[in-house]
mmCIF file of C-alpha atoms in Angstrom:
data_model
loop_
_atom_site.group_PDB
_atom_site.id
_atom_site.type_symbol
_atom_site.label_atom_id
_atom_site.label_comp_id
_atom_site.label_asym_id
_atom_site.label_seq_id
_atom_site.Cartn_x
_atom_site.Cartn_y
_atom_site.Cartn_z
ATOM 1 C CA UNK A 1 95.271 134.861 69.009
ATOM 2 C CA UNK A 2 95.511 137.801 66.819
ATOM 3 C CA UNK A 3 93.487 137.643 63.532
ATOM 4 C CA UNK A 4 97.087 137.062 60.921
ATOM 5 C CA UNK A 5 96.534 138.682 57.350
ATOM 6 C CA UNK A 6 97.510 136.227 55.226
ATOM 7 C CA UNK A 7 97.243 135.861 51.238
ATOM 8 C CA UNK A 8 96.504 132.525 49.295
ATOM 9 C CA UNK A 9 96.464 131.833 45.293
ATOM 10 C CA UNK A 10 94.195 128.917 44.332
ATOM 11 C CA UNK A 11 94.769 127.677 40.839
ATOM 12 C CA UNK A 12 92.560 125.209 38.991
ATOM 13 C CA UNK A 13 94.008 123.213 36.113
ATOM 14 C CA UNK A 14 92.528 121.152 33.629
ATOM 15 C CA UNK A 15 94.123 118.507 31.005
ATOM 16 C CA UNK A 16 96.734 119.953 29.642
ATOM 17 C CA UNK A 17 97.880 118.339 26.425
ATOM 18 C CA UNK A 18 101.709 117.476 26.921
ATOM 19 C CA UNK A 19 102.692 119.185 24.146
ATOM 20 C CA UNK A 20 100.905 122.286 24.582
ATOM 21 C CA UNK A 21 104.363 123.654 25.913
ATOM 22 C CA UNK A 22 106.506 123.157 23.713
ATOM 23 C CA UNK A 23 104.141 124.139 20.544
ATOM 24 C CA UNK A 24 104.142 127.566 22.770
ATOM 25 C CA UNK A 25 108.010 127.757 22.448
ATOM 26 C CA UNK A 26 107.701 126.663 18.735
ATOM 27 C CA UNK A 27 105.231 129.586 17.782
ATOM 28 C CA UNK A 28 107.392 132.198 19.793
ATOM 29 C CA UNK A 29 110.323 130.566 18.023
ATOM 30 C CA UNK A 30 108.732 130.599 14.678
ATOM 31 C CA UNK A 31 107.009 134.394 15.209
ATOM 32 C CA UNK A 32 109.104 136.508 17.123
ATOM 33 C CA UNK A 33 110.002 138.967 14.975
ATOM 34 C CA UNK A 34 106.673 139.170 13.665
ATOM 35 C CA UNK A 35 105.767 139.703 16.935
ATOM 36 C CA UNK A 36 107.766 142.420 17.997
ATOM 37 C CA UNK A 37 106.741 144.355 14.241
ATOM 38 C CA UNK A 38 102.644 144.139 16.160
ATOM 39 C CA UNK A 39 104.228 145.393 18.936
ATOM 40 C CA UNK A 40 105.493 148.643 17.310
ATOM 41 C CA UNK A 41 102.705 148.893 15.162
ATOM 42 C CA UNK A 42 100.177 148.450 18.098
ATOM 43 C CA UNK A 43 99.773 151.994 19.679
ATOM 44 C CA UNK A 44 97.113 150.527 22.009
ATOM 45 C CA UNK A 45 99.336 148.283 23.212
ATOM 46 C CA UNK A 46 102.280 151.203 23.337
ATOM 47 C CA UNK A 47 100.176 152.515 25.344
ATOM 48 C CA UNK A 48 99.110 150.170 27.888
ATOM 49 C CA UNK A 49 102.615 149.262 28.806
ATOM 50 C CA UNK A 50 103.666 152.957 29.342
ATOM 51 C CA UNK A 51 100.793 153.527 31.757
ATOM 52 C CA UNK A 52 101.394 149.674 33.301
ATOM 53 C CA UNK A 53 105.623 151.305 33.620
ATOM 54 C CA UNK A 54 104.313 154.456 35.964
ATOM 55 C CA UNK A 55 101.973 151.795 37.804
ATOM 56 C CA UNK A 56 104.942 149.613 38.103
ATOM 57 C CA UNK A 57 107.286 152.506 38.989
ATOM 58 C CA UNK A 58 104.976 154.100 41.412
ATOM 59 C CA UNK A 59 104.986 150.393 43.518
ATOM 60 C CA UNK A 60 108.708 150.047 43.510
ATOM 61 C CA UNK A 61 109.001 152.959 44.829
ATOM 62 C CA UNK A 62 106.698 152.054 48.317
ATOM 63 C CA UNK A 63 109.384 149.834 48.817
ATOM 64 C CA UNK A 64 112.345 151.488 48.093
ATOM 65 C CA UNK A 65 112.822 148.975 44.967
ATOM 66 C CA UNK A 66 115.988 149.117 42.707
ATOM 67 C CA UNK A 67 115.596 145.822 41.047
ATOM 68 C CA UNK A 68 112.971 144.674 38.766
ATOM 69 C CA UNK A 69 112.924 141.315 36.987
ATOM 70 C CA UNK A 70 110.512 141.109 34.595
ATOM 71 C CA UNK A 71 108.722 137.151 33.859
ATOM 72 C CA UNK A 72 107.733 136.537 30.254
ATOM 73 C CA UNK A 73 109.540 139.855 29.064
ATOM 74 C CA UNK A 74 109.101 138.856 25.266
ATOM 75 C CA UNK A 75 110.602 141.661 23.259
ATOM 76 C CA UNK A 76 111.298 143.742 26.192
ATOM 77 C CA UNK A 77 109.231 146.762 25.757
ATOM 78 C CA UNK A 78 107.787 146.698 29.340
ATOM 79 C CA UNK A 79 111.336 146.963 30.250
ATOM 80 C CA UNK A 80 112.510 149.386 27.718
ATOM 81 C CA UNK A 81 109.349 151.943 29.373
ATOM 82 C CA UNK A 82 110.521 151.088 32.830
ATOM 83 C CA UNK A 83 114.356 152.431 31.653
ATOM 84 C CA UNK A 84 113.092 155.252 30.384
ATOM 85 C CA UNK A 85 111.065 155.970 34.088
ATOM 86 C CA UNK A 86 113.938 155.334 35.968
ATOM 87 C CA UNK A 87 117.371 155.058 34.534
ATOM 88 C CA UNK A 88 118.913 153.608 37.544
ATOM 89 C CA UNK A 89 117.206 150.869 38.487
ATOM 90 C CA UNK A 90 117.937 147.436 37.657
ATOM 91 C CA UNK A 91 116.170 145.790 35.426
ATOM 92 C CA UNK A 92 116.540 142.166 34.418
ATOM 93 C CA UNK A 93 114.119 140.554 31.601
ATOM 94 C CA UNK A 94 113.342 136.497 31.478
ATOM 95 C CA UNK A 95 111.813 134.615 28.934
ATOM 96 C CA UNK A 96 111.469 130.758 27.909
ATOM 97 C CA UNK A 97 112.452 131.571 23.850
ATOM 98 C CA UNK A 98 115.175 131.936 23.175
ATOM 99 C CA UNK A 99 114.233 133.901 19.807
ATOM 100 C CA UNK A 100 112.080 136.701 21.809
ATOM 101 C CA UNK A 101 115.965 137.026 23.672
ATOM 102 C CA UNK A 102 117.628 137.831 20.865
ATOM 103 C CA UNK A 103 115.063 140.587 19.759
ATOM 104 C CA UNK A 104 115.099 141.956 23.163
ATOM 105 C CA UNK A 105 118.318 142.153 23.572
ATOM 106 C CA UNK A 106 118.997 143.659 19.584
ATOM 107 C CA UNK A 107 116.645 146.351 20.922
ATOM 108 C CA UNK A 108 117.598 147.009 24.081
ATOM 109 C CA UNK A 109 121.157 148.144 23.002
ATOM 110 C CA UNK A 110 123.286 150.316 24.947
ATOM 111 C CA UNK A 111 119.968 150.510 27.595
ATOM 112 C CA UNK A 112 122.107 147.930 30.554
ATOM 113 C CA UNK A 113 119.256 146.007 30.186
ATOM 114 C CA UNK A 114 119.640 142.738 30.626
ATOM 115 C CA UNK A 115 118.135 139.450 29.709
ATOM 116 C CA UNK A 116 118.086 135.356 30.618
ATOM 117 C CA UNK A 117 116.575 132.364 29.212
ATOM 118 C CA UNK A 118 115.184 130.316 31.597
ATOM 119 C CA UNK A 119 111.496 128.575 31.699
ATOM 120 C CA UNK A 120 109.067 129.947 35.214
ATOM 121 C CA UNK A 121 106.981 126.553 34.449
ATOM 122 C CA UNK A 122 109.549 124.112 35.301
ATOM 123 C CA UNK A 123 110.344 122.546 39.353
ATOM 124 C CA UNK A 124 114.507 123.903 38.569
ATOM 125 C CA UNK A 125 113.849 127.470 37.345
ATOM 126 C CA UNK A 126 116.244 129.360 38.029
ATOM 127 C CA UNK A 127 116.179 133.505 38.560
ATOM 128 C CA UNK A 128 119.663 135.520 37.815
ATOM 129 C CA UNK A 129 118.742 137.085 40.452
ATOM 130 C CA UNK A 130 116.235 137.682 43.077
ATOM 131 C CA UNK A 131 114.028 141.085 43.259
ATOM 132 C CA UNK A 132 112.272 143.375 45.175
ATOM 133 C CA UNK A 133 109.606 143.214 42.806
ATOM 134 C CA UNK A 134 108.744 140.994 39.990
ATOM 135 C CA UNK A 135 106.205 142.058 37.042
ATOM 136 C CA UNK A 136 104.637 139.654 34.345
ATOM 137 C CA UNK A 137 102.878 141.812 31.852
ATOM 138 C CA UNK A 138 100.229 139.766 29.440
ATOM 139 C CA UNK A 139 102.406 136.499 29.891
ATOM 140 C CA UNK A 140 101.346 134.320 32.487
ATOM 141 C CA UNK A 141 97.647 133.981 30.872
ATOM 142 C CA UNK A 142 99.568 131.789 28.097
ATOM 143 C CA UNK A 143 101.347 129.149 31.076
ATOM 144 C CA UNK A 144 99.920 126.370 32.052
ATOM 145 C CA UNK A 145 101.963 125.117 35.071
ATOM 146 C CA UNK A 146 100.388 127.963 37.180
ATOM 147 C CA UNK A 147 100.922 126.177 40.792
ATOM 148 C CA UNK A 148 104.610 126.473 39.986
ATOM 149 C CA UNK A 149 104.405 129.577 37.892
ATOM 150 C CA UNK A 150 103.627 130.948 41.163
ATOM 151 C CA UNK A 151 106.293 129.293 43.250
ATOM 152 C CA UNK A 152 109.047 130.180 41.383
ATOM 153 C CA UNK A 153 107.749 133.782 42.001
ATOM 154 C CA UNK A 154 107.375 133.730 45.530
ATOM 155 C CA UNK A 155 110.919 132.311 45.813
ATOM 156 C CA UNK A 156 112.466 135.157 43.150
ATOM 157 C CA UNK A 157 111.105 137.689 45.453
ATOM 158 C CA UNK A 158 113.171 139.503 48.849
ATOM 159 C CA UNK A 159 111.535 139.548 51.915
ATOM 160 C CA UNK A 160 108.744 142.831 51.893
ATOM 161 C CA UNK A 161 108.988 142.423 47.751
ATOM 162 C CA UNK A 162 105.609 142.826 45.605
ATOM 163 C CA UNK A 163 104.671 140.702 42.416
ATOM 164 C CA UNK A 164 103.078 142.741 39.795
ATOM 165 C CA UNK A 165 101.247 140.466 37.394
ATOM 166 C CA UNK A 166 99.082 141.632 34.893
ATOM 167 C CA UNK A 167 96.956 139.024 32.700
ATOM 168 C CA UNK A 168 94.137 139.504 29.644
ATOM 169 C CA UNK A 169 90.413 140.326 30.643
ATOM 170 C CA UNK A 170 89.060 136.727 29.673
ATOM 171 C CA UNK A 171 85.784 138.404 28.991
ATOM 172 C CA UNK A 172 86.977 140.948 26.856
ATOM 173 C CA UNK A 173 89.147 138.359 24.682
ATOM 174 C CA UNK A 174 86.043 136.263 24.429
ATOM 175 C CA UNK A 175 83.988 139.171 23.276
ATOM 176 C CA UNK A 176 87.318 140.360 20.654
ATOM 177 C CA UNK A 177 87.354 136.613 19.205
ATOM 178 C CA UNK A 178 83.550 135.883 18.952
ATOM 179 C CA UNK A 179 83.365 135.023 15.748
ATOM 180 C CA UNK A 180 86.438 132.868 15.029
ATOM 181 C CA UNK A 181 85.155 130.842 18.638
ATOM 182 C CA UNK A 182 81.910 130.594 17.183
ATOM 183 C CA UNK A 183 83.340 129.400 13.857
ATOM 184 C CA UNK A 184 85.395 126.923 15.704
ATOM 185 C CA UNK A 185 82.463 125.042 17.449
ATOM 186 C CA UNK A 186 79.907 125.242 14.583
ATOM 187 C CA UNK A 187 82.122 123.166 12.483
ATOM 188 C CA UNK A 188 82.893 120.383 15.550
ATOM 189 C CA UNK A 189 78.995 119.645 15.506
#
């Protein structure tokens, strides 16, 4: 029997509050606009998701990809540096808030960009449409429902189509936030 490549995602989970969720979609409520002002002001960040755009642009095109949907899009800027790559593909943006939507969308104007609320963590999600290629940029390190997280992505994508997901370096964070962690756990004991 010939030796079949196949791939495999193992995700561990640990007690998750049952509120964590929705106090997620309160503080992206609460701070989206404040938000998408770091985003501007972060040139770092600008950055990043220019040269993560080419990465992303350079995959689509080994697979003769003209639709992107982006997971977690936020504010849209991933998107907005795919546009500017690649005028004519199609590009759709997803988010859970409905408040990171509405500043996507107010700066996406006149771009054909375009935008959904719906939720990747829940059994019913629902894409607007499936794609050759889905990306996640710095978004799926904040879910907590990663079994179906993945699903829903495996489902959103055609036949031959490539997932692009890009999360934090865990290490890196820890080393960023230090002091604050350290802070934390000296005042628990």
């Amino acid at each position: 029997m010939p030796n079949e490549q196949r791939s495999r995602v193992i995700t561990a989970s640990v007690d998750i509050p049952a509120d964590y969720h929705a106090d997620r979609l309160r503080w992206w409520t609460i701070n989206s606009q404040t938000w998408s002002k770091h985003i501007d002001a972060d040139q770092g960040r600008f950055v990043l998701l220019q040269n993560l755009a080419v990465k992303a642009i350079e995959l689509a095109r080994t697979i003769e990809c003209r639709t992107i949907l982006d997971i977690g899009c936020g504010e849209g800027a991933f998107l907005r540096h795919l546009k500017l790559l690649d005028p004519d593909m199609t590009l759709h943006g997803i988010d859970f808030c409905d408040e990171m939507l509405a500043e996507a969308k107010r700066r996406s104007t006149g771009t054909g960009l375009r935008y959904s609320l719906s939720d990747l963590e829940t059994m019913d999600f629902q894409a607007p449409c499936n794609a050759n290629m889905v990306t996640s940029i710095l978004a799926i390190d904040e879910m907590d429902q990663l079994e179906i997280v993945f699903r829903n992505i495996a489902k959103t994508l055609l036949l031959g189509g490539i997932a692009m997901l890009v999360v934090m370096d865990p290490l890196l964070e820890l080393e960023r936030n230090r002091a604050a962690l350290e802070g934390a756990f000296a005042s628990k004991g």
